[in-house]
Amino acid sequence: MSTPILPGATVGVLGSGQLGRMFAIAARRMGYRVHTLSPDKDTPTGHIADCEINASYDDLDQVRAFAANIDVVTFEFENVPLATVEAAAAFVPVRPGGAVLHIAQHRLREKTFLAQGGFPVAPFRHIRSSDDLSTALDALGYPAILKTAGFGYDGKGQSKINSADDAVAAWRELGGQEAVLEAFVDFEREVSVVAARGLDGSFAHYGVVDNEHRHHILDITIAPAEVPPSITREAIEITRAVLEKLDVIGVMCVEFFLSRSGQLLINELAPRPHNSGHFTFDANVTSQFEQQLRAVCGLPLGSTEQLRPAAMANLLGDIWQHGEPNWPAACAFPEIKLHLYGKLEARPGRKMGHLTALGGSTQEAATMVRAARHALNTK
Ligand code: AMP
């Protein structure tokens, strides 16, 4: 095993959003320096980092200069071009590696990797033309979901197809981009597992959590999920196998559908800390962000023990619609933790922050987090 990267060293983060910000908070707490590179200025990660480099991911000279001044690279945003990662990898280790990123940033590659590895996924087809689409709809049936093959998140670049007429419109909307057609899963719920794998192959997970989405964006996470122990075991074993097969060094989230017949199907992989793991900042011995740091620096992984039942509610820009939210009203709940990402502009649908509630039970935490979020829009 290679020698660990010790406190005092500099960790580079590709991307500069809230995930990088929370990573940087964890890293600085442990005495590391953080440099971030992204095309944006005055960013959530940059506010915390020692150094914020403002450059396009395609500016490989800048990427090389960034990489030459740090000890390891990780990322908080998986849609970084592979060439960027390769340019950085000529100077320093990139963890997780470029191969993981390459698979996870492209739905078709991801689904093909999962299906070929024997992992459970909804039936899907590769779509390159409207003829492919009608053949695939004949095979998979209605409804189905058409998604762009690359660069999609939070439901962007996808549409539900209920009829042949919808198919024509959906294909036109994609503008001829390569796509994936997926069978619609009539799920009972959506769950996820955030896990980490160390440089020595050690594995740690945060259990199974329940995720509720609104308009395709994560809204509430409840931890732990109320699922039978057999589902918990199976979801964790699938997650462990995915991380091993991909040789992940770092944190990865596996998102699942749980079908009404009790079958787990993988929806998506995220090769980084995930929104459904934000509660770990307040509720667990080691947060997902500290765990990412430990993994990419080759330190032993920390305990993932959850100290209390927890619930997390996202704060989207919509909450600012009628002016500044009522922060004191949310802070009046003593077991609520407020996280804001320092984003300069509150746009509808934009993730601006989150609340975490700790309770005596998951139900209590979920009720509290909803009440606190509701209080933000009271006078
Ligand atoms: P994605 O961006 O692929 O994670 O999709 C965002 C959300 O759309 C998911 O969390 C689901 O709520 C819904 N969704 C995506 N794919 C499917 C599917 N095949 N069947 C049913 N719902 C889906």
mmCIF file of C-alpha atoms and ligand atoms in Angstrom:
data_model
loop_
_atom_site.group_PDB
_atom_site.id
_atom_site.type_symbol
_atom_site.label_atom_id
_atom_site.label_comp_id
_atom_site.label_asym_id
_atom_site.label_seq_id
_atom_site.Cartn_x
_atom_site.Cartn_y
_atom_site.Cartn_z
ATOM 1 C CA MET A 1 0.000 0.000 0.000
ATOM 2 C CA SER A 2 1.362 3.450 -0.885
ATOM 3 C CA THR A 3 2.129 5.902 1.914
ATOM 4 C CA PRO A 4 -0.786 8.013 3.118
ATOM 5 C CA ILE A 5 -1.132 11.672 2.225
ATOM 6 C CA LEU A 6 -0.903 13.340 5.614
ATOM 7 C CA PRO A 7 -2.469 16.456 7.180
ATOM 8 C CA GLY A 8 -0.694 19.552 5.903
ATOM 9 C CA ALA A 9 -0.835 18.214 2.332
ATOM 10 C CA THR A 10 -3.047 19.798 -0.327
ATOM 11 C CA VAL A 11 -6.086 18.099 -1.798
ATOM 12 C CA GLY A 12 -7.386 19.306 -5.170
ATOM 13 C CA VAL A 13 -11.107 19.256 -5.966
ATOM 14 C CA LEU A 14 -12.461 19.366 -9.496
ATOM 15 C CA GLY A 15 -15.793 21.162 -9.249
ATOM 16 C CA SER A 16 -16.791 23.907 -6.854
ATOM 17 C CA GLY A 17 -20.339 23.328 -5.606
ATOM 18 C CA GLN A 18 -21.792 22.367 -2.235
ATOM 19 C CA LEU A 19 -20.252 18.882 -2.209
ATOM 20 C CA GLY A 20 -16.791 20.392 -2.579
ATOM 21 C CA ARG A 21 -17.656 22.957 0.086
ATOM 22 C CA MET A 22 -18.598 20.331 2.661
ATOM 23 C CA PHE A 23 -15.556 18.262 1.659
ATOM 24 C CA ALA A 24 -13.342 21.329 2.126
ATOM 25 C CA ILE A 25 -14.841 21.987 5.576
ATOM 26 C CA ALA A 26 -13.996 18.395 6.589
ATOM 27 C CA ALA A 27 -10.514 18.606 5.045
ATOM 28 C CA ARG A 28 -9.601 21.907 6.654
ATOM 29 C CA ARG A 29 -10.814 20.652 10.006
ATOM 30 C CA MET A 30 -8.253 17.866 9.720
ATOM 31 C CA GLY A 31 -5.452 20.253 8.776
ATOM 32 C CA TYR A 32 -5.356 19.756 5.009
ATOM 33 C CA ARG A 33 -5.186 22.495 2.436
ATOM 34 C CA VAL A 34 -7.737 22.539 -0.391
ATOM 35 C CA HIS A 35 -7.476 23.887 -3.938
ATOM 36 C CA THR A 36 -10.519 23.900 -6.223
ATOM 37 C CA LEU A 37 -10.744 24.273 -9.994
ATOM 38 C CA SER A 38 -13.935 25.038 -11.927
ATOM 39 C CA PRO A 39 -15.201 27.473 -14.559
ATOM 40 C CA ASP A 40 -16.984 29.540 -11.872
ATOM 41 C CA LYS A 41 -15.942 32.337 -9.527
ATOM 42 C CA ASP A 42 -16.855 33.055 -5.911
ATOM 43 C CA THR A 43 -18.056 29.479 -5.480
ATOM 44 C CA PRO A 44 -19.384 27.425 -2.546
ATOM 45 C CA THR A 45 -16.134 25.410 -2.490
ATOM 46 C CA GLY A 46 -13.949 28.444 -3.172
ATOM 47 C CA HIS A 47 -15.310 30.189 -0.062
ATOM 48 C CA ILE A 48 -13.739 27.486 2.104
ATOM 49 C CA ALA A 49 -10.731 26.428 0.005
ATOM 50 C CA ASP A 50 -7.246 27.944 0.320
ATOM 51 C CA CYS A 51 -7.163 28.559 -3.398
ATOM 52 C CA GLU A 52 -9.891 28.862 -6.046
ATOM 53 C CA ILE A 53 -8.784 28.491 -9.665
ATOM 54 C CA ASN A 54 -11.179 29.793 -12.236
ATOM 55 C CA ALA A 55 -10.604 27.896 -15.501
ATOM 56 C CA SER A 56 -12.472 25.835 -18.042
ATOM 57 C CA TYR A 57 -12.088 22.074 -17.563
ATOM 58 C CA ASP A 58 -10.833 22.021 -21.156
ATOM 59 C CA ASP A 59 -7.970 24.412 -20.390
ATOM 60 C CA LEU A 60 -5.448 21.627 -19.891
ATOM 61 C CA ASP A 61 -2.534 24.004 -19.208
ATOM 62 C CA GLN A 62 -4.433 25.395 -16.235
ATOM 63 C CA VAL A 63 -5.407 21.877 -15.162
ATOM 64 C CA ARG A 64 -1.725 20.825 -15.259
ATOM 65 C CA ALA A 65 -0.709 23.923 -13.265
ATOM 66 C CA PHE A 66 -3.434 23.070 -10.707
ATOM 67 C CA ALA A 67 -2.285 19.440 -10.491
ATOM 68 C CA ALA A 68 1.395 20.374 -10.139
ATOM 69 C CA ASN A 69 0.649 22.187 -6.851
ATOM 70 C CA ILE A 70 -1.381 19.537 -5.040
ATOM 71 C CA ASP A 71 -0.903 16.026 -3.616
ATOM 72 C CA VAL A 72 -4.063 14.232 -4.765
ATOM 73 C CA VAL A 73 -7.135 15.064 -6.863
ATOM 74 C CA THR A 74 -10.728 14.166 -6.177
ATOM 75 C CA PHE A 75 -13.934 15.546 -7.633
ATOM 76 C CA GLU A 76 -17.308 16.710 -6.436
ATOM 77 C CA PHE A 77 -18.928 16.796 -9.875
ATOM 78 C CA GLU A 78 -18.689 13.831 -12.230
ATOM 79 C CA ASN A 79 -19.268 15.617 -15.496
ATOM 80 C CA VAL A 80 -15.627 16.637 -15.711
ATOM 81 C CA PRO A 81 -14.188 15.633 -19.116
ATOM 82 C CA LEU A 82 -11.959 12.562 -19.086
ATOM 83 C CA ALA A 83 -9.130 14.548 -20.741
ATOM 84 C CA THR A 84 -9.092 16.866 -17.685
ATOM 85 C CA VAL A 85 -8.698 13.921 -15.342
ATOM 86 C CA GLU A 86 -5.995 12.386 -17.515
ATOM 87 C CA ALA A 87 -4.046 15.669 -17.618
ATOM 88 C CA ALA A 88 -4.171 15.860 -13.809
ATOM 89 C CA ALA A 89 -3.297 12.158 -13.429
ATOM 90 C CA ALA A 90 0.057 12.763 -15.120
ATOM 91 C CA PHE A 91 1.073 14.693 -11.970
ATOM 92 C CA VAL A 92 -0.836 13.243 -9.014
ATOM 93 C CA PRO A 93 -3.161 10.369 -8.093
ATOM 94 C CA VAL A 94 -6.806 10.970 -9.057
ATOM 95 C CA ARG A 95 -9.227 9.204 -6.706
ATOM 96 C CA PRO A 96 -11.604 7.728 -7.648
ATOM 97 C CA GLY A 97 -9.803 7.044 -10.935
ATOM 98 C CA GLY A 98 -10.721 8.235 -14.399
ATOM 99 C CA ALA A 99 -12.246 4.874 -15.350
ATOM 100 C CA VAL A 100 -14.882 5.220 -12.600
ATOM 101 C CA LEU A 101 -15.705 8.735 -13.745
ATOM 102 C CA HIS A 102 -15.895 7.657 -17.385
ATOM 103 C CA ILE A 103 -18.525 5.019 -16.564
ATOM 104 C CA ALA A 104 -20.560 7.032 -14.057
ATOM 105 C CA GLN A 105 -20.849 10.162 -16.203
ATOM 106 C CA HIS A 106 -22.623 8.387 -19.022
ATOM 107 C CA ARG A 107 -25.919 6.557 -18.451
ATOM 108 C CA LEU A 108 -25.472 4.134 -21.300
ATOM 109 C CA ARG A 109 -21.951 3.108 -20.239
ATOM 110 C CA GLU A 110 -23.128 2.886 -16.629
ATOM 111 C CA LYS A 111 -26.136 0.707 -17.398
ATOM 112 C CA THR A 112 -24.122 -1.497 -19.744
ATOM 113 C CA PHE A 113 -21.417 -1.936 -17.083
ATOM 114 C CA LEU A 114 -24.046 -2.823 -14.459
ATOM 115 C CA ALA A 115 -25.998 -5.224 -16.689
ATOM 116 C CA GLN A 116 -22.838 -6.988 -17.870
ATOM 117 C CA GLY A 117 -21.663 -7.292 -14.256
ATOM 118 C CA GLY A 118 -24.907 -9.068 -13.351
ATOM 119 C CA PHE A 119 -26.214 -6.160 -11.270
ATOM 120 C CA PRO A 120 -29.997 -5.577 -11.231
ATOM 121 C CA VAL A 121 -31.143 -2.718 -13.493
ATOM 122 C CA ALA A 122 -34.416 -1.943 -15.265
ATOM 123 C CA PRO A 123 -34.512 -3.207 -18.878
ATOM 124 C CA PHE A 124 -33.005 -0.602 -21.221
ATOM 125 C CA ARG A 125 -32.086 -0.050 -24.873
ATOM 126 C CA HIS A 126 -29.514 2.107 -26.642
ATOM 127 C CA ILE A 127 -31.275 4.674 -28.893
ATOM 128 C CA ARG A 128 -29.560 6.356 -31.873
ATOM 129 C CA SER A 129 -32.546 7.026 -34.130
ATOM 130 C CA SER A 130 -36.323 7.290 -34.108
ATOM 131 C CA ASP A 131 -36.426 3.765 -35.608
ATOM 132 C CA ASP A 132 -34.397 2.462 -32.653
ATOM 133 C CA LEU A 133 -36.897 4.183 -30.379
ATOM 134 C CA SER A 134 -39.981 2.574 -31.905
ATOM 135 C CA THR A 135 -38.334 -0.882 -31.902
ATOM 136 C CA ALA A 136 -37.311 -0.385 -28.261
ATOM 137 C CA LEU A 137 -40.819 0.755 -27.264
ATOM 138 C CA ASP A 138 -42.238 -2.395 -28.872
ATOM 139 C CA ALA A 139 -39.862 -4.437 -26.729
ATOM 140 C CA LEU A 140 -40.118 -2.551 -23.412
ATOM 141 C CA GLY A 141 -43.747 -1.338 -23.656
ATOM 142 C CA TYR A 142 -45.386 1.796 -22.242
ATOM 143 C CA PRO A 143 -44.751 3.786 -20.156
ATOM 144 C CA ALA A 144 -41.012 4.137 -20.624
ATOM 145 C CA ILE A 145 -38.466 6.842 -19.888
ATOM 146 C CA LEU A 146 -36.178 8.334 -22.510
ATOM 147 C CA LYS A 147 -32.966 9.813 -21.096
ATOM 148 C CA THR A 148 -29.954 11.421 -22.741
ATOM 149 C CA ALA A 149 -27.029 8.996 -22.666
ATOM 150 C CA GLY A 150 -24.626 11.528 -21.156
ATOM 151 C CA PHE A 151 -24.540 14.531 -18.861
ATOM 152 C CA GLY A 152 -27.885 14.253 -17.099
ATOM 153 C CA TYR A 153 -28.829 14.719 -13.464
ATOM 154 C CA ASP A 154 -31.870 15.547 -11.326
ATOM 155 C CA GLY A 155 -34.228 14.492 -14.105
ATOM 156 C CA LYS A 156 -32.669 16.850 -16.662
ATOM 157 C CA GLY A 157 -32.739 15.523 -20.228
ATOM 158 C CA GLN A 158 -35.410 12.936 -19.626
ATOM 159 C CA SER A 159 -39.069 12.422 -20.498
ATOM 160 C CA LYS A 160 -41.750 9.868 -19.833
ATOM 161 C CA ILE A 161 -43.307 8.247 -22.896
ATOM 162 C CA ASN A 162 -46.898 7.072 -22.517
ATOM 163 C CA SER A 163 -47.819 6.674 -26.189
ATOM 164 C CA ALA A 164 -46.387 6.634 -29.728
ATOM 165 C CA ASP A 165 -47.227 10.365 -30.004
ATOM 166 C CA ASP A 166 -45.167 11.110 -26.889
ATOM 167 C CA ALA A 167 -42.285 9.182 -28.457
ATOM 168 C CA VAL A 168 -42.120 11.473 -31.479
ATOM 169 C CA ALA A 169 -42.152 14.570 -29.261
ATOM 170 C CA ALA A 170 -39.598 13.146 -26.802
ATOM 171 C CA TRP A 171 -37.178 12.202 -29.587
ATOM 172 C CA ARG A 172 -37.536 15.650 -31.163
ATOM 173 C CA GLU A 173 -36.893 17.307 -27.803
ATOM 174 C CA LEU A 174 -33.591 15.456 -27.427
ATOM 175 C CA GLY A 175 -32.516 16.886 -30.774
ATOM 176 C CA GLY A 176 -31.091 13.621 -32.081
ATOM 177 C CA GLN A 177 -28.718 13.063 -29.132
ATOM 178 C CA GLU A 178 -27.727 9.517 -28.270
ATOM 179 C CA ALA A 179 -30.153 8.244 -25.629
ATOM 180 C CA VAL A 180 -31.231 5.371 -23.404
ATOM 181 C CA LEU A 181 -34.788 4.089 -23.191
ATOM 182 C CA GLU A 182 -35.626 2.558 -19.841
ATOM 183 C CA ALA A 183 -38.661 0.563 -18.795
ATOM 184 C CA PHE A 184 -40.727 2.546 -16.293
ATOM 185 C CA VAL A 185 -40.330 1.118 -12.806
ATOM 186 C CA ASP A 186 -43.491 1.183 -10.717
ATOM 187 C CA PHE A 187 -41.480 1.560 -7.539
ATOM 188 C CA GLU A 188 -42.693 1.484 -3.960
ATOM 189 C CA ARG A 189 -39.889 3.763 -2.872
ATOM 190 C CA GLU A 190 -36.431 5.021 -3.724
ATOM 191 C CA VAL A 191 -33.516 4.211 -1.454
ATOM 192 C CA SER A 192 -29.773 4.692 -1.600
ATOM 193 C CA VAL A 193 -26.569 3.511 0.008
ATOM 194 C CA VAL A 194 -23.610 5.843 0.433
ATOM 195 C CA ALA A 195 -20.403 3.883 0.920
ATOM 196 C CA ALA A 196 -16.652 4.305 0.838
ATOM 197 C CA ARG A 197 -13.719 2.167 -0.183
ATOM 198 C CA GLY A 198 -10.224 2.816 1.096
ATOM 199 C CA LEU A 199 -6.899 2.479 -0.674
ATOM 200 C CA ASP A 200 -6.417 -0.874 1.096
ATOM 201 C CA GLY A 201 -9.777 -2.191 -0.179
ATOM 202 C CA SER A 202 -11.575 -1.619 3.153
ATOM 203 C CA PHE A 203 -15.297 -0.910 2.861
ATOM 204 C CA ALA A 204 -17.645 1.203 4.997
ATOM 205 C CA HIS A 205 -21.286 2.107 4.418
ATOM 206 C CA TYR A 206 -23.949 4.397 5.884
ATOM 207 C CA GLY A 207 -26.803 1.904 5.660
ATOM 208 C CA VAL A 208 -29.911 2.249 3.530
ATOM 209 C CA VAL A 209 -31.791 5.545 3.483
ATOM 210 C CA ASP A 210 -35.193 6.502 2.127
ATOM 211 C CA ASN A 211 -35.337 9.246 -0.507
ATOM 212 C CA GLU A 212 -38.391 11.246 -1.531
ATOM 213 C CA HIS A 213 -38.099 13.261 -4.731
ATOM 214 C CA ARG A 214 -40.119 16.270 -5.933
ATOM 215 C CA HIS A 215 -39.970 17.195 -9.597
ATOM 216 C CA HIS A 216 -37.104 14.678 -10.014
ATOM 217 C CA ILE A 217 -34.992 16.466 -7.355
ATOM 218 C CA LEU A 218 -34.217 14.921 -3.978
ATOM 219 C CA ASP A 219 -36.499 16.515 -1.396
ATOM 220 C CA ILE A 220 -36.248 14.508 1.844
ATOM 221 C CA THR A 221 -33.913 11.760 3.061
ATOM 222 C CA ILE A 222 -34.823 9.673 6.085
ATOM 223 C CA ALA A 223 -32.086 7.629 7.748
ATOM 224 C CA PRO A 224 -32.222 4.750 8.301
ATOM 225 C CA ALA A 225 -34.839 3.587 5.776
ATOM 226 C CA GLU A 226 -37.781 1.576 6.997
ATOM 227 C CA VAL A 227 -37.141 -1.527 4.929
ATOM 228 C CA PRO A 228 -36.923 -5.208 5.927
ATOM 229 C CA PRO A 229 -33.463 -6.349 7.134
ATOM 230 C CA SER A 230 -33.146 -8.605 4.065
ATOM 231 C CA ILE A 231 -33.458 -5.559 1.767
ATOM 232 C CA THR A 232 -30.885 -3.670 3.828
ATOM 233 C CA ARG A 233 -28.449 -6.586 3.571
ATOM 234 C CA GLU A 234 -29.014 -6.989 -0.159
ATOM 235 C CA ALA A 235 -28.640 -3.265 -0.938
ATOM 236 C CA ILE A 236 -25.388 -3.111 1.030
ATOM 237 C CA GLU A 237 -24.002 -6.247 -0.620
ATOM 238 C CA ILE A 238 -24.833 -4.898 -4.093
ATOM 239 C CA THR A 239 -23.146 -1.614 -3.174
ATOM 240 C CA ARG A 240 -20.038 -3.365 -1.893
ATOM 241 C CA ALA A 241 -19.840 -5.435 -5.091
ATOM 242 C CA VAL A 242 -20.224 -2.336 -7.312
ATOM 243 C CA LEU A 243 -17.440 -0.475 -5.481
ATOM 244 C CA GLU A 244 -15.173 -3.510 -5.715
ATOM 245 C CA LYS A 245 -15.853 -4.144 -9.364
ATOM 246 C CA LEU A 246 -15.127 -0.500 -10.172
ATOM 247 C CA ASP A 247 -12.113 -0.447 -7.826
ATOM 248 C CA VAL A 248 -13.444 2.794 -6.309
ATOM 249 C CA ILE A 249 -11.112 4.704 -3.991
ATOM 250 C CA GLY A 250 -13.379 7.276 -2.391
ATOM 251 C CA VAL A 251 -17.091 7.646 -1.758
ATOM 252 C CA MET A 252 -19.835 6.388 -4.021
ATOM 253 C CA CYS A 253 -23.621 6.473 -3.776
ATOM 254 C CA VAL A 254 -25.758 3.742 -5.307
ATOM 255 C CA GLU A 255 -29.370 4.825 -5.868
ATOM 256 C CA PHE A 256 -32.007 2.118 -6.068
ATOM 257 C CA PHE A 257 -35.660 1.666 -6.897
ATOM 258 C CA LEU A 258 -37.426 -0.787 -4.602
ATOM 259 C CA SER A 259 -40.201 -2.312 -6.692
ATOM 260 C CA ARG A 260 -43.588 -3.230 -5.299
ATOM 261 C CA SER A 261 -42.567 -6.882 -5.508
ATOM 262 C CA GLY A 262 -39.545 -6.199 -3.244
ATOM 263 C CA GLN A 263 -36.909 -6.171 -5.992
ATOM 264 C CA LEU A 264 -33.962 -3.752 -5.807
ATOM 265 C CA LEU A 265 -32.950 -2.184 -9.137
ATOM 266 C CA ILE A 266 -30.002 0.193 -9.456
ATOM 267 C CA ASN A 267 -31.071 3.544 -10.913
ATOM 268 C CA GLU A 268 -27.823 5.460 -10.789
ATOM 269 C CA LEU A 269 -24.251 5.599 -9.458
ATOM 270 C CA ALA A 270 -22.647 8.795 -8.162
ATOM 271 C CA PRO A 271 -18.855 8.504 -7.701
ATOM 272 C CA ARG A 272 -18.673 11.118 -4.912
ATOM 273 C CA PRO A 273 -20.528 12.165 -1.759
ATOM 274 C CA HIS A 274 -24.237 12.432 -2.424
ATOM 275 C CA ASN A 275 -27.148 14.602 -1.371
ATOM 276 C CA SER A 276 -28.737 11.568 0.315
ATOM 277 C CA GLY A 277 -25.662 11.357 2.590
ATOM 278 C CA HIS A 278 -25.734 14.956 3.833
ATOM 279 C CA PHE A 279 -27.307 13.882 7.132
ATOM 280 C CA THR A 280 -24.002 12.135 8.010
ATOM 281 C CA PHE A 281 -22.417 15.535 8.657
ATOM 282 C CA ASP A 282 -24.535 15.843 11.799
ATOM 283 C CA ALA A 283 -25.699 12.328 12.595
ATOM 284 C CA ASN A 284 -22.660 10.046 12.146
ATOM 285 C CA VAL A 285 -19.285 9.625 13.790
ATOM 286 C CA THR A 286 -17.571 10.206 10.406
ATOM 287 C CA SER A 287 -19.367 12.227 7.730
ATOM 288 C CA GLN A 288 -19.358 11.155 4.086
ATOM 289 C CA PHE A 289 -17.079 14.148 3.404
ATOM 290 C CA GLU A 290 -14.471 13.199 5.988
ATOM 291 C CA GLN A 291 -14.711 9.652 4.659
ATOM 292 C CA GLN A 292 -13.958 10.878 1.133
ATOM 293 C CA LEU A 293 -10.908 12.691 2.509
ATOM 294 C CA ARG A 294 -9.710 9.638 4.444
ATOM 295 C CA ALA A 295 -10.190 7.364 1.431
ATOM 296 C CA VAL A 296 -8.474 9.576 -1.143
ATOM 297 C CA CYS A 297 -5.574 10.311 1.238
ATOM 298 C CA GLY A 298 -5.063 6.620 2.010
ATOM 299 C CA LEU A 299 -5.969 6.965 5.700
ATOM 300 C CA PRO A 300 -8.008 4.300 7.530
ATOM 301 C CA LEU A 301 -11.763 4.807 7.070
ATOM 302 C CA GLY A 302 -13.648 6.219 10.048
ATOM 303 C CA SER A 303 -16.637 4.733 11.867
ATOM 304 C CA THR A 304 -19.903 5.232 9.997
ATOM 305 C CA GLU A 305 -21.979 4.650 13.126
ATOM 306 C CA GLN A 306 -25.155 6.740 13.115
ATOM 307 C CA LEU A 307 -25.652 8.348 16.517
ATOM 308 C CA ARG A 308 -29.343 9.235 16.190
ATOM 309 C CA PRO A 309 -32.183 8.777 13.678
ATOM 310 C CA ALA A 310 -32.066 11.641 11.196
ATOM 311 C CA ALA A 311 -33.930 13.367 8.389
ATOM 312 C CA MET A 312 -32.645 15.872 5.821
ATOM 313 C CA ALA A 313 -34.692 18.355 3.818
ATOM 314 C CA ASN A 314 -33.245 20.209 0.859
ATOM 315 C CA LEU A 315 -33.648 23.978 0.638
ATOM 316 C CA LEU A 316 -34.180 24.957 -2.985
ATOM 317 C CA GLY A 317 -34.103 28.487 -4.362
ATOM 318 C CA ASP A 318 -37.922 28.459 -4.425
ATOM 319 C CA ILE A 319 -37.883 29.180 -0.682
ATOM 320 C CA TRP A 320 -36.552 32.680 -1.457
ATOM 321 C CA GLN A 321 -39.530 33.451 -3.711
ATOM 322 C CA HIS A 322 -41.086 35.911 -1.249
ATOM 323 C CA GLY A 323 -37.854 37.288 0.181
ATOM 324 C CA GLU A 324 -35.320 36.159 2.735
ATOM 325 C CA PRO A 325 -36.432 32.972 4.540
ATOM 326 C CA ASN A 326 -37.196 33.197 8.234
ATOM 327 C CA TRP A 327 -33.936 31.646 9.518
ATOM 328 C CA PRO A 328 -34.607 32.292 13.230
ATOM 329 C CA ALA A 329 -37.890 30.355 12.940
ATOM 330 C CA ALA A 330 -36.032 27.252 11.698
ATOM 331 C CA CYS A 331 -33.252 27.725 14.247
ATOM 332 C CA ALA A 332 -35.893 27.821 16.976
ATOM 333 C CA PHE A 333 -36.015 24.022 16.602
ATOM 334 C CA PRO A 334 -33.073 23.111 18.853
ATOM 335 C CA GLU A 335 -32.360 19.809 17.100
ATOM 336 C CA ILE A 336 -32.256 21.251 13.612
ATOM 337 C CA LYS A 337 -28.945 21.962 11.909
ATOM 338 C CA LEU A 338 -28.929 24.591 9.172
ATOM 339 C CA HIS A 339 -26.531 24.275 6.237
ATOM 340 C CA LEU A 340 -26.297 26.992 3.593
ATOM 341 C CA TYR A 341 -23.957 26.752 0.638
ATOM 342 C CA GLY A 342 -23.189 30.446 0.144
ATOM 343 C CA LYS A 343 -24.633 30.528 -3.392
ATOM 344 C CA LEU A 344 -25.059 34.044 -4.617
ATOM 345 C CA GLU A 345 -28.326 33.687 -6.496
ATOM 346 C CA ALA A 346 -31.437 31.758 -5.379
ATOM 347 C CA ARG A 347 -33.029 30.339 -8.532
ATOM 348 C CA PRO A 348 -36.062 28.006 -8.445
ATOM 349 C CA GLY A 349 -34.890 24.375 -8.328
ATOM 350 C CA ARG A 350 -31.336 25.333 -7.314
ATOM 351 C CA LYS A 351 -29.953 23.559 -4.248
ATOM 352 C CA MET A 352 -29.123 26.382 -1.806
ATOM 353 C CA GLY A 353 -28.795 24.463 1.454
ATOM 354 C CA HIS A 354 -30.375 21.808 3.620
ATOM 355 C CA LEU A 355 -31.702 21.161 7.117
ATOM 356 C CA THR A 356 -30.902 18.084 9.181
ATOM 357 C CA ALA A 357 -33.074 17.009 12.093
ATOM 358 C CA LEU A 358 -32.010 14.536 14.746
ATOM 359 C CA GLY A 359 -34.806 12.795 16.596
ATOM 360 C CA GLY A 360 -35.702 9.942 18.907
ATOM 361 C CA SER A 361 -37.109 8.107 15.873
ATOM 362 C CA THR A 362 -36.988 8.567 12.112
ATOM 363 C CA GLN A 363 -40.618 9.599 12.197
ATOM 364 C CA GLU A 364 -39.918 12.306 14.755
ATOM 365 C CA ALA A 365 -36.918 13.556 12.757
ATOM 366 C CA ALA A 366 -38.931 13.623 9.517
ATOM 367 C CA THR A 367 -41.818 15.524 11.119
ATOM 368 C CA MET A 368 -39.377 18.016 12.648
ATOM 369 C CA VAL A 369 -37.429 18.673 9.454
ATOM 370 C CA ARG A 370 -40.641 19.323 7.507
ATOM 371 C CA ALA A 371 -41.934 21.647 10.216
ATOM 372 C CA ALA A 372 -38.648 23.576 10.342
ATOM 373 C CA ARG A 373 -38.582 23.973 6.575
ATOM 374 C CA HIS A 374 -42.186 25.123 6.619
ATOM 375 C CA ALA A 375 -41.283 27.695 9.279
ATOM 376 C CA LEU A 376 -38.801 29.282 6.858
ATOM 377 C CA ASN A 377 -41.700 30.681 4.884
ATOM 378 C CA THR A 378 -43.635 32.050 7.842
ATOM 379 C CA LYS A 379 -43.458 35.655 8.996
HETATM 380 P P1 AMP B 1 -32.426 10.153 -12.679
HETATM 381 O O1 AMP B 1 -31.970 11.537 -13.098
HETATM 382 O O2 AMP B 1 -32.220 9.108 -13.722
HETATM 383 O O3 AMP B 1 -31.917 9.742 -11.331
HETATM 384 O O4 AMP B 1 -34.009 10.281 -12.479
HETATM 385 C C1 AMP B 1 -34.573 11.192 -11.559
HETATM 386 C C2 AMP B 1 -35.850 10.605 -10.981
HETATM 387 O O5 AMP B 1 -36.777 10.247 -12.045
HETATM 388 C C3 AMP B 1 -35.646 9.304 -10.207
HETATM 389 O O6 AMP B 1 -35.194 9.560 -8.907
HETATM 390 C C4 AMP B 1 -37.048 8.731 -10.285
HETATM 391 O O7 AMP B 1 -37.896 9.368 -9.342
HETATM 392 C C5 AMP B 1 -37.508 9.071 -11.687
HETATM 393 N N1 AMP B 1 -37.156 7.972 -12.625
HETATM 394 C C6 AMP B 1 -36.008 7.883 -13.342
HETATM 395 N N2 AMP B 1 -35.970 6.720 -14.063
HETATM 396 C C7 AMP B 1 -37.126 6.069 -13.796
HETATM 397 C C8 AMP B 1 -37.676 4.806 -14.234
HETATM 398 N N3 AMP B 1 -37.038 3.990 -15.103
HETATM 399 N N4 AMP B 1 -38.888 4.459 -13.745
HETATM 400 C C9 AMP B 1 -39.549 5.273 -12.870
HETATM 401 N N5 AMP B 1 -39.095 6.463 -12.436
HETATM 402 C C10 AMP B 1 -37.895 6.870 -12.880
#
